[in-house]
């Protein structure tokens, strides 16, 4: 029964992730600007494909070593494209992510129906919907934290070998250094301190050895010790009078708290800030958006989520048993909160790391006399949050149809409406004077379609019936039926066609 539930839930998560990922314009993996909430999809996609600069191993020590092999197998042995292989890998991570969460909830004592409800709540959260389908390190990191919690739950019921503590430590450390806090928490809470220290030293040494193997394959990989570039992402209140410094820090901390506890589940209205490098590509942000501002559903969802968080906080402090598990949960949750009060510009960027922790905390209410109230709130919240988050996600999908240069917009529209008669993009002839600038060149396609200038627009010729339905389009004329040649017109300064 457990296996069947995990399998069905995992398939739902994997299929949903693949479909959502396919609906996002693939240009997100080509832009060298972090438009998606300050993320690094281009670099991550390149690294997973074994390409690009692997310098971020300074923060994600073994990410390239972990993520590249499955992409390589899908590409080289099964013939998938880079993008399809990456989408399949993240679909697999989603399968494991939601399946692990469900198993975790069952082990700590939640009923099957309750576990399914809270697993779905996590799956339709803002963090999961916006990060599981996108090439990033966070799905891997979130899964490693869930595995650490799973180990803590198992340790409540039976004695666990050092091998598993070492394994979880390696996983949490290897994806993101700061996520090792989960591995350290489960180790030191459940083992005598000398034994826990030996386990932690073993974890560090093994990660160093594996990093050396990774370095042999990816020469640009950087070591994760002594890297100072991350200071750039640490919040600094600036200088000035003490009051202004305190005000700046308190304001920043309040935005972080809002993003940490509320935005991770309920997506607020997405704002756009200008990009100085590429003005055609504004950057998405919700750091200063009001909670629930995306829709009426969002307001309802925020109110319900706050109530459920209150129940969760009460439950984690009062339920009998699960003491060591609750300590690991709270320590990891507070560690994530403390970290992101000080680190990061866009807090939502890291939301997938702690969203499962919040869901597990709220699910503890099902182990208390307040179970029925918690279930009712969770059911209503699932509906409201899903409506709000899907609505805001659909809005974001339209972002790529409206931004970028005209060529980017046309390509986005072509991917959005593939059955329309678009320019074929084959055999074009450049129309320009010799030595002219790119902006002064036009392009003529076989059949007569043309673009008067780079980055402008395209014109094609259509024959339609009386109802306006195209019967023939210039770009659909077979190439072997088209004859075109240069003509030297006496009245012109150059060649004609």
Short mmCIF file of C-alpha atoms in Angstrom, two decimals:
data_model
loop_
_atom_site.label_atom_id
_atom_site.label_comp_id
_atom_site.label_asym_id
_atom_site.label_seq_id
_atom_site.Cartn_x
_atom_site.Cartn_y
_atom_site.Cartn_z
CA UNK A 1 0.00 0.00 0.00
CA UNK A 2 2.82 2.40 0.90
CA UNK A 3 4.71 1.64 -2.30
CA UNK A 4 1.60 2.12 -4.44
CA UNK A 5 0.82 5.48 -2.84
CA UNK A 6 4.41 6.66 -3.25
CA UNK A 7 4.47 5.53 -6.89
CA UNK A 8 1.20 7.23 -7.84
CA UNK A 9 2.13 10.42 -5.99
CA UNK A 10 5.60 10.39 -7.52
CA UNK A 11 4.24 9.93 -11.03
CA UNK A 12 1.89 12.86 -10.48
CA UNK A 13 4.80 15.02 -9.33
CA UNK A 14 7.10 13.92 -12.16
CA UNK A 15 4.48 14.33 -14.89
CA UNK A 16 3.42 17.71 -13.55
CA UNK A 17 7.00 18.92 -13.37
CA UNK A 18 7.71 17.83 -16.93
CA UNK A 19 4.56 19.48 -18.30
CA UNK A 20 5.19 22.72 -16.40
CA UNK A 21 8.84 22.73 -17.47
CA UNK A 22 7.80 22.23 -21.10
CA UNK A 23 5.47 25.24 -20.85
CA UNK A 24 8.35 27.55 -19.85
CA UNK A 25 10.17 29.14 -22.77
CA UNK A 26 13.51 27.31 -23.17
CA UNK A 27 15.24 30.66 -23.65
CA UNK A 28 15.49 30.68 -19.84
CA UNK A 29 18.43 28.29 -20.27
CA UNK A 30 20.06 30.56 -22.83
CA UNK A 31 19.92 33.95 -21.11
CA UNK A 32 23.06 35.10 -19.34
CA UNK A 33 20.89 37.26 -17.10
CA UNK A 34 19.00 35.89 -14.11
CA UNK A 35 15.46 36.96 -15.03
CA UNK A 36 13.75 34.15 -13.05
CA UNK A 37 14.00 35.57 -9.51
CA UNK A 38 17.76 36.03 -9.77
CA UNK A 39 18.45 32.36 -10.54
CA UNK A 40 21.23 30.77 -12.65
CA UNK A 41 19.35 28.50 -15.04
CA UNK A 42 21.76 29.06 -17.93
CA UNK A 43 24.82 28.08 -15.88
CA UNK A 44 23.08 25.15 -14.18
CA UNK A 45 21.84 23.76 -17.50
CA UNK A 46 25.33 24.05 -18.98
CA UNK A 47 26.93 22.37 -15.96
CA UNK A 48 24.42 19.52 -16.02
CA UNK A 49 25.28 18.98 -19.68
CA UNK A 50 28.99 18.95 -18.77
CA UNK A 51 29.63 22.33 -20.35
CA UNK A 52 30.37 25.89 -19.23
CA UNK A 53 32.26 27.17 -16.21
CA UNK A 54 31.82 25.04 -13.07
CA UNK A 55 33.06 27.75 -10.71
CA UNK A 56 29.95 27.52 -8.49
CA UNK A 57 31.25 24.27 -7.03
CA UNK A 58 32.69 26.72 -4.53
CA UNK A 59 29.17 26.74 -3.04
CA UNK A 60 27.69 23.55 -4.51
CA UNK A 61 30.69 21.26 -4.00
CA UNK A 62 29.62 18.14 -5.96
CA UNK A 63 26.65 19.36 -7.97
CA UNK A 64 28.31 18.80 -11.35
CA UNK A 65 29.43 15.31 -10.34
CA UNK A 66 25.91 14.41 -9.19
CA UNK A 67 23.81 16.02 -11.92
CA UNK A 68 25.89 15.41 -15.05
CA UNK A 69 25.86 11.56 -15.23
CA UNK A 70 22.06 11.15 -15.62
CA UNK A 71 21.97 13.88 -18.27
CA UNK A 72 24.92 12.25 -20.06
CA UNK A 73 23.19 8.86 -20.08
CA UNK A 74 19.94 10.32 -21.41
CA UNK A 75 21.83 12.24 -24.10
CA UNK A 76 24.45 9.83 -25.32
CA UNK A 77 22.78 6.47 -24.77
CA UNK A 78 19.11 7.28 -25.23
CA UNK A 79 19.37 10.13 -27.75
CA UNK A 80 17.54 12.87 -25.88
CA UNK A 81 18.39 16.52 -26.48
CA UNK A 82 20.10 18.55 -23.76
CA UNK A 83 16.90 20.28 -22.73
CA UNK A 84 14.76 17.12 -22.76
CA UNK A 85 17.36 15.25 -20.71
CA UNK A 86 17.46 18.03 -18.12
CA UNK A 87 13.67 18.09 -17.92
CA UNK A 88 13.56 14.33 -17.37
CA UNK A 89 16.17 14.58 -14.60
CA UNK A 90 14.18 17.23 -12.74
CA UNK A 91 11.02 15.18 -13.22
CA UNK A 92 12.85 12.31 -11.54
CA UNK A 93 13.91 14.61 -8.70
CA UNK A 94 10.25 15.65 -8.28
CA UNK A 95 9.26 11.98 -8.08
CA UNK A 96 11.77 11.40 -5.29
CA UNK A 97 10.98 14.71 -3.58
CA UNK A 98 7.24 14.26 -3.14
CA UNK A 99 7.63 10.52 -2.53
CA UNK A 100 10.18 11.12 0.24
CA UNK A 101 7.94 13.72 1.85
CA UNK A 102 5.01 11.29 1.85
CA UNK A 103 7.08 8.48 3.37
CA UNK A 104 8.45 10.88 5.99
CA UNK A 105 4.96 11.92 7.05
CA UNK A 106 3.88 8.29 7.31
CA UNK A 107 6.89 7.35 9.45
CA UNK A 108 6.29 10.11 11.98
CA UNK A 109 2.73 8.82 12.44
CA UNK A 110 0.49 10.78 10.07
CA UNK A 111 -2.42 8.85 8.57
CA UNK A 112 -2.27 7.92 4.90
CA UNK A 113 -4.97 10.38 3.83
CA UNK A 114 -3.37 13.15 5.90
CA UNK A 115 0.05 12.45 4.38
CA UNK A 116 -1.41 12.60 0.88
CA UNK A 117 -3.09 15.92 1.66
CA UNK A 118 0.06 17.60 2.96
CA UNK A 119 2.20 16.11 0.18
CA UNK A 120 -0.17 17.69 -2.36
CA UNK A 121 -0.01 20.96 -0.44
CA UNK A 122 3.77 20.94 -0.84
CA UNK A 123 3.54 19.94 -4.50
CA UNK A 124 1.25 22.87 -5.37
CA UNK A 125 3.12 25.39 -3.23
CA UNK A 126 4.72 28.44 -4.83
CA UNK A 127 8.20 27.09 -4.08
CA UNK A 128 7.55 23.73 -5.77
CA UNK A 129 5.63 25.13 -8.72
CA UNK A 130 8.26 27.75 -9.56
CA UNK A 131 11.45 25.81 -8.73
CA UNK A 132 10.99 22.08 -9.37
CA UNK A 133 10.56 22.57 -13.16
CA UNK A 134 13.45 25.04 -13.58
CA UNK A 135 17.14 24.08 -14.04
CA UNK A 136 18.55 24.93 -10.62
CA UNK A 137 20.38 23.34 -7.68
CA UNK A 138 17.50 23.84 -5.24
CA UNK A 139 15.44 20.73 -6.09
CA UNK A 140 18.53 18.62 -5.41
CA UNK A 141 19.24 20.54 -2.20
CA UNK A 142 15.65 20.29 -0.99
CA UNK A 143 15.65 16.53 -1.59
CA UNK A 144 18.85 16.15 0.45
CA UNK A 145 17.26 18.03 3.39
CA UNK A 146 14.18 15.80 3.19
CA UNK A 147 16.43 12.73 3.32
CA UNK A 148 18.08 14.12 6.45
CA UNK A 149 14.63 14.52 8.06
CA UNK A 150 13.72 11.00 6.93
CA UNK A 151 16.81 9.65 8.68
CA UNK A 152 15.85 11.58 11.84
CA UNK A 153 12.37 10.03 11.71
CA UNK A 154 13.77 6.51 11.26
CA UNK A 155 16.20 7.08 14.14
CA UNK A 156 13.20 7.59 16.43
CA UNK A 157 12.17 3.96 15.88
CA UNK A 158 15.40 1.98 15.41
CA UNK A 159 19.15 2.13 15.72
CA UNK A 160 20.79 3.52 12.58
CA UNK A 161 24.27 2.59 11.34
CA UNK A 162 26.95 5.27 10.99
CA UNK A 163 26.93 4.51 7.26
CA UNK A 164 23.56 6.25 6.83
CA UNK A 165 24.62 9.32 8.79
CA UNK A 166 27.71 9.60 6.59
CA UNK A 167 25.60 9.16 3.45
CA UNK A 168 23.09 11.85 4.43
CA UNK A 169 25.92 14.16 5.47
CA UNK A 170 27.57 13.77 2.07
CA UNK A 171 24.31 14.44 0.23
CA UNK A 172 23.40 17.57 2.20
CA UNK A 173 26.96 18.93 2.02
CA UNK A 174 27.58 18.11 -1.65
CA UNK A 175 24.65 20.00 -3.17
CA UNK A 176 24.88 23.20 -1.10
CA UNK A 177 27.40 23.77 1.70
CA UNK A 178 24.95 25.49 4.04
CA UNK A 179 22.48 22.59 3.74
CA UNK A 180 24.97 20.48 5.66
CA UNK A 181 23.28 22.03 8.69
CA UNK A 182 20.55 19.38 8.24
CA UNK A 183 23.09 16.58 8.06
CA UNK A 184 24.95 17.90 11.10
CA UNK A 185 21.72 18.38 13.05
CA UNK A 186 20.51 14.79 12.53
CA UNK A 187 23.99 13.45 13.34
CA UNK A 188 24.67 15.38 16.54
CA UNK A 189 21.11 15.03 17.86
CA UNK A 190 21.09 11.24 17.49
CA UNK A 191 24.71 10.24 18.17
CA UNK A 192 27.12 10.77 21.10
CA UNK A 193 29.18 13.84 20.33
CA UNK A 194 32.48 11.98 19.78
CA UNK A 195 30.84 9.56 17.37
CA UNK A 196 29.02 12.42 15.64
CA UNK A 197 32.31 14.29 15.29
CA UNK A 198 33.98 11.27 13.65
CA UNK A 199 31.05 10.92 11.26
CA UNK A 200 31.27 14.62 10.32
CA UNK A 201 35.04 14.43 9.74
CA UNK A 202 34.48 11.40 7.50
CA UNK A 203 31.83 13.32 5.57
CA UNK A 204 34.17 16.24 4.98
CA UNK A 205 37.05 14.03 3.87
CA UNK A 206 34.91 11.98 1.48
CA UNK A 207 33.47 15.14 -0.09
CA UNK A 208 37.02 16.47 -0.58
CA UNK A 209 38.04 13.21 -2.31
CA UNK A 210 34.95 13.25 -4.52
CA UNK A 211 35.61 16.91 -5.33
CA UNK A 212 39.07 15.88 -6.55
CA UNK A 213 37.49 13.32 -8.88
CA UNK A 214 35.08 16.00 -10.08
CA UNK A 215 38.02 18.35 -10.70
CA UNK A 216 39.60 15.76 -13.00
CA UNK A 217 36.45 15.78 -15.15
CA UNK A 218 35.62 19.50 -14.87
CA UNK A 219 38.82 21.53 -14.77
CA UNK A 220 37.04 24.81 -13.96
CA UNK A 221 35.57 23.45 -10.71
CA UNK A 222 36.56 25.55 -7.70
CA UNK A 223 37.27 24.28 -4.21
CA UNK A 224 34.67 25.06 -1.58
CA UNK A 225 37.02 26.23 1.15
CA UNK A 226 38.21 29.81 1.41
CA UNK A 227 35.92 31.18 -1.30
CA UNK A 228 35.20 34.85 -0.53
CA UNK A 229 32.97 35.75 -3.44
CA UNK A 230 29.83 34.95 -1.45
CA UNK A 231 30.36 38.07 0.67
CA UNK A 232 28.78 39.88 -2.28
CA UNK A 233 25.41 38.26 -1.37
CA UNK A 234 25.55 39.00 2.36
CA UNK A 235 23.21 41.77 3.49
CA UNK A 236 24.93 44.95 4.53
CA UNK A 237 22.89 47.75 6.13
CA UNK A 238 25.48 50.27 4.99
CA UNK A 239 27.00 53.02 7.06
CA UNK A 240 25.54 56.04 8.80
CA UNK A 241 23.78 56.74 12.05
CA UNK A 242 22.88 53.80 14.27
CA UNK A 243 19.15 54.43 13.85
CA UNK A 244 19.32 54.32 10.05
CA UNK A 245 21.40 51.14 10.16
CA UNK A 246 18.90 49.47 12.52
CA UNK A 247 15.97 50.63 10.42
CA UNK A 248 17.56 49.22 7.28
CA UNK A 249 18.24 45.86 8.93
CA UNK A 250 14.75 45.59 10.46
CA UNK A 251 13.13 46.42 7.11
CA UNK A 252 15.26 43.79 5.38
CA UNK A 253 14.51 41.20 8.07
CA UNK A 254 10.75 41.79 7.78
CA UNK A 255 10.87 41.21 4.01
CA UNK A 256 12.84 38.01 4.60
CA UNK A 257 10.34 36.78 7.22
CA UNK A 258 7.48 37.51 4.84
CA UNK A 259 9.14 35.61 2.00
CA UNK A 260 10.27 32.78 4.29
CA UNK A 261 6.94 31.98 5.95
CA UNK A 262 4.33 33.24 3.48
CA UNK A 263 5.65 33.54 -0.08
CA UNK A 264 7.14 30.05 -0.06
CA UNK A 265 3.62 28.60 -0.15
CA UNK A 266 1.41 31.41 -1.52
CA UNK A 267 2.77 33.35 -4.48
CA UNK A 268 2.21 37.13 -4.24
CA UNK A 269 2.03 39.49 -7.21
CA UNK A 270 5.22 39.26 -9.24
CA UNK A 271 6.96 42.56 -9.88
CA UNK A 272 9.64 43.38 -12.45
CA UNK A 273 12.76 45.44 -11.86
CA UNK A 274 14.91 46.82 -14.69
CA UNK A 275 18.05 45.03 -15.74
CA UNK A 276 20.83 47.50 -16.42
CA UNK A 277 22.76 45.07 -18.64
CA UNK A 278 19.76 44.03 -20.76
CA UNK A 279 16.85 46.49 -20.57
CA UNK A 280 14.69 44.17 -22.70
CA UNK A 281 14.77 41.57 -19.93
CA UNK A 282 13.44 42.93 -16.58
CA UNK A 283 14.04 40.66 -13.58
CA UNK A 284 11.18 39.01 -11.69
CA UNK A 285 10.99 39.68 -7.96
CA UNK A 286 8.54 39.25 -5.07
CA UNK A 287 10.84 40.46 -2.29
CA UNK A 288 8.73 43.55 -1.61
CA UNK A 289 5.36 42.26 -2.83
CA UNK A 290 2.49 42.27 -0.34
CA UNK A 291 1.42 38.80 0.89
CA UNK A 292 -1.48 37.39 -1.13
CA UNK A 293 -1.40 40.30 -3.57
CA UNK A 294 -1.65 38.12 -6.68
CA UNK A 295 -5.38 37.44 -6.39
CA UNK A 296 -8.37 37.09 -4.09
CA UNK A 297 -7.50 33.41 -3.80
CA UNK A 298 -4.07 34.52 -2.59
CA UNK A 299 -5.53 36.58 0.26
CA UNK A 300 -7.67 33.64 1.39
CA UNK A 301 -4.69 31.29 1.11
CA UNK A 302 -2.43 33.54 3.19
CA UNK A 303 -5.01 33.76 6.00
CA UNK A 304 -5.45 29.97 6.00
CA UNK A 305 -1.69 29.37 5.85
CA UNK A 306 -1.05 31.66 8.81
CA UNK A 307 -3.64 29.70 10.81
CA UNK A 308 -2.04 26.41 9.80
CA UNK A 309 1.42 27.71 10.69
CA UNK A 310 0.09 28.65 14.11
CA UNK A 311 -1.27 25.14 14.58
CA UNK A 312 2.05 23.72 13.42
CA UNK A 313 4.06 25.82 15.87
CA UNK A 314 1.80 24.75 18.72
CA UNK A 315 2.02 21.09 17.64
CA UNK A 316 5.80 20.97 17.33
CA UNK A 317 6.09 22.24 20.90
CA UNK A 318 3.41 20.07 22.52
CA UNK A 319 2.99 16.66 20.85
CA UNK A 320 4.29 13.72 22.86
CA UNK A 321 7.24 11.75 21.48
CA UNK A 322 9.35 12.43 18.40
CA UNK A 323 11.61 14.61 20.56
CA UNK A 324 14.82 14.14 18.58
CA UNK A 325 12.98 14.47 15.28
CA UNK A 326 11.36 17.71 16.39
CA UNK A 327 14.72 19.06 17.52
CA UNK A 328 16.25 18.32 14.10
CA UNK A 329 13.25 19.91 12.36
CA UNK A 330 13.32 23.09 14.45
CA UNK A 331 17.11 23.46 14.38
CA UNK A 332 17.20 23.10 10.58
CA UNK A 333 14.27 25.48 10.14
CA UNK A 334 15.84 28.13 12.38
CA UNK A 335 19.19 27.60 10.70
CA UNK A 336 17.66 28.27 7.28
CA UNK A 337 15.88 31.36 8.60
CA UNK A 338 19.01 32.75 10.25
CA UNK A 339 21.06 32.12 7.13
CA UNK A 340 18.68 33.96 4.83
CA UNK A 341 18.19 36.92 7.11
CA UNK A 342 21.86 37.57 6.40
CA UNK A 343 22.37 36.02 2.95
CA UNK A 344 20.69 36.55 -0.40
CA UNK A 345 18.93 39.35 -2.24
CA UNK A 346 15.83 37.46 -3.42
CA UNK A 347 14.74 35.23 -0.54
CA UNK A 348 12.24 33.29 -2.67
CA UNK A 349 15.19 31.99 -4.70
CA UNK A 350 15.99 29.56 -1.86
CA UNK A 351 12.39 28.78 -0.78
CA UNK A 352 12.43 25.14 -1.84
CA UNK A 353 15.03 24.43 0.85
CA UNK A 354 12.69 25.21 3.74
CA UNK A 355 9.19 24.80 2.29
CA UNK A 356 9.12 21.04 3.10
CA UNK A 357 10.20 21.84 6.67
CA UNK A 358 7.21 24.17 7.08
CA UNK A 359 4.85 21.57 5.59
CA UNK A 360 6.14 18.85 7.91
CA UNK A 361 5.76 21.19 10.89
CA UNK A 362 2.16 21.99 10.00
CA UNK A 363 1.41 18.30 9.35
CA UNK A 364 2.26 17.57 12.99
CA UNK A 365 -1.13 19.05 13.89
CA UNK A 366 -2.70 15.80 12.61
CA UNK A 367 -1.06 14.04 15.57
CA UNK A 368 -2.92 16.27 18.05
CA UNK A 369 -6.55 16.67 19.17
CA UNK A 370 -6.73 19.56 16.67
CA UNK A 371 -6.43 17.17 13.72
CA UNK A 372 -9.90 17.84 12.28
CA UNK A 373 -9.38 21.59 12.36
CA UNK A 374 -5.96 21.19 10.75
CA UNK A 375 -7.32 18.92 8.01
CA UNK A 376 -10.17 21.35 7.24
CA UNK A 377 -7.77 24.30 7.01
CA UNK A 378 -5.32 22.29 4.88
CA UNK A 379 -8.06 21.24 2.43
CA UNK A 380 -9.29 24.80 1.99
CA UNK A 381 -5.70 26.03 1.73
CA UNK A 382 -4.83 23.48 -0.94
CA UNK A 383 -7.67 24.72 -3.15
CA UNK A 384 -7.01 28.44 -2.63
CA UNK A 385 -3.22 28.18 -2.95
CA UNK A 386 -3.47 26.05 -6.09
CA UNK A 387 -5.78 28.52 -7.81
CA UNK A 388 -3.58 31.46 -6.83
CA UNK A 389 -0.23 29.87 -7.68
CA UNK A 390 -1.32 28.43 -11.02
CA UNK A 391 -2.83 31.77 -11.98
CA UNK A 392 0.38 33.64 -11.20
CA UNK A 393 2.45 31.00 -12.97
CA UNK A 394 0.36 31.43 -16.13
CA UNK A 395 1.06 35.15 -15.91
CA UNK A 396 4.79 34.47 -15.76
CA UNK A 397 4.62 32.22 -18.82
CA UNK A 398 3.46 35.26 -20.79
CA UNK A 399 6.60 37.11 -19.73
CA UNK A 400 8.64 35.49 -22.49
CA UNK A 401 6.04 36.41 -25.11
CA UNK A 402 6.42 40.10 -24.29
CA UNK A 403 10.09 40.66 -23.41
CA UNK A 404 13.40 40.52 -25.20
CA UNK A 405 14.13 41.90 -28.65
CA UNK A 406 11.70 41.35 -31.50
CA UNK A 407 13.49 38.19 -32.59
CA UNK A 408 13.12 36.70 -29.09
CA UNK A 409 9.43 37.62 -29.03
CA UNK A 410 8.79 36.07 -32.46
CA UNK A 411 10.54 32.86 -31.47
CA UNK A 412 8.54 32.72 -28.25
CA UNK A 413 5.32 33.16 -30.22
CA UNK A 414 6.43 30.43 -32.62
CA UNK A 415 6.91 28.03 -29.72
CA UNK A 416 3.57 29.12 -28.26
CA UNK A 417 1.66 28.62 -31.56
CA UNK A 418 3.63 25.99 -33.51
CA UNK A 419 0.81 25.26 -35.97
CA UNK A 420 0.72 28.83 -37.33
CA UNK A 421 2.44 29.51 -40.71
CA UNK A 422 5.72 30.97 -39.45
CA UNK A 423 8.77 31.92 -41.58
CA UNK A 424 10.72 28.79 -42.47
CA UNK A 425 14.11 30.42 -41.83
CA UNK A 426 15.87 28.64 -44.70
CA UNK A 427 17.94 29.94 -47.60
CA UNK A 428 17.57 33.64 -46.81
CA UNK A 429 19.36 36.27 -48.88
CA UNK A 430 20.90 39.32 -47.22
CA UNK A 431 19.64 42.65 -48.57
CA UNK A 432 22.18 45.37 -47.84
CA UNK A 433 24.96 47.51 -49.19
CA UNK A 434 28.42 46.07 -48.74
CA UNK A 435 29.98 47.11 -45.42
CA UNK A 436 26.70 48.27 -43.90
CA UNK A 437 25.86 47.73 -40.22
CA UNK A 438 23.79 44.80 -38.99
CA UNK A 439 20.87 47.13 -38.26
CA UNK A 440 20.85 48.16 -41.96
CA UNK A 441 20.51 44.64 -43.36
CA UNK A 442 17.28 42.99 -44.46
CA UNK A 443 16.59 39.34 -45.24
CA UNK A 444 14.61 37.76 -48.07
CA UNK A 445 13.25 34.23 -47.68
CA UNK A 446 12.42 31.82 -50.52
CA UNK A 447 8.84 32.51 -51.56
CA UNK A 448 8.98 36.25 -50.98
CA UNK A 449 8.78 36.65 -47.21
CA UNK A 450 11.21 39.22 -45.90
CA UNK A 451 12.36 41.20 -42.90
CA UNK A 452 13.39 44.81 -43.58
CA UNK A 453 15.86 45.02 -40.71
CA UNK A 454 17.51 42.82 -38.09
CA UNK A 455 15.44 42.73 -34.91
CA UNK A 456 12.40 44.34 -36.55
CA UNK A 457 9.58 42.21 -37.99
CA UNK A 458 8.81 39.74 -40.75
CA UNK A 459 6.34 39.93 -43.63
CA UNK A 460 4.91 36.91 -45.44
CA UNK A 461 2.33 36.65 -48.22
CA UNK A 462 -0.87 34.68 -47.76
CA UNK A 463 -3.60 33.52 -50.15
CA UNK A 464 -6.87 33.02 -48.29
CA UNK A 465 -10.34 31.75 -49.04
CA UNK A 466 -13.48 33.84 -48.67
CA UNK A 467 -13.56 33.15 -44.93
CA UNK A 468 -10.01 34.44 -44.45
CA UNK A 469 -8.49 31.01 -43.89
CA UNK A 470 -5.01 30.70 -45.47
CA UNK A 471 -4.90 28.34 -48.43
CA UNK A 472 -1.28 29.04 -49.34
CA UNK A 473 1.48 30.90 -47.53
CA UNK A 474 4.75 32.04 -49.07
CA UNK A 475 6.73 30.11 -46.47
CA UNK A 476 4.90 26.87 -47.29
CA UNK A 477 5.74 26.81 -50.99
CA UNK A 478 8.03 23.79 -51.54
CA UNK A 479 11.62 24.89 -52.12
CA UNK A 480 11.86 22.87 -55.35
CA UNK A 481 8.97 24.94 -56.75
CA UNK A 482 10.71 28.25 -56.14
CA UNK A 483 13.08 29.85 -58.60
CA UNK A 484 14.88 33.07 -57.74
CA UNK A 485 18.02 34.67 -59.14
CA UNK A 486 19.98 37.90 -59.02
CA UNK A 487 19.16 40.56 -61.61
CA UNK A 488 21.38 43.52 -62.51
CA UNK A 489 18.95 46.41 -62.99
CA UNK A 490 20.44 49.31 -64.93
CA UNK A 491 18.62 51.88 -62.85
CA UNK A 492 19.87 50.56 -59.52
CA UNK A 493 23.19 50.78 -57.77
CA UNK A 494 23.30 47.04 -57.01
CA UNK A 495 21.78 43.69 -57.70
CA UNK A 496 18.09 42.83 -57.47
CA UNK A 497 16.30 39.55 -57.03
#
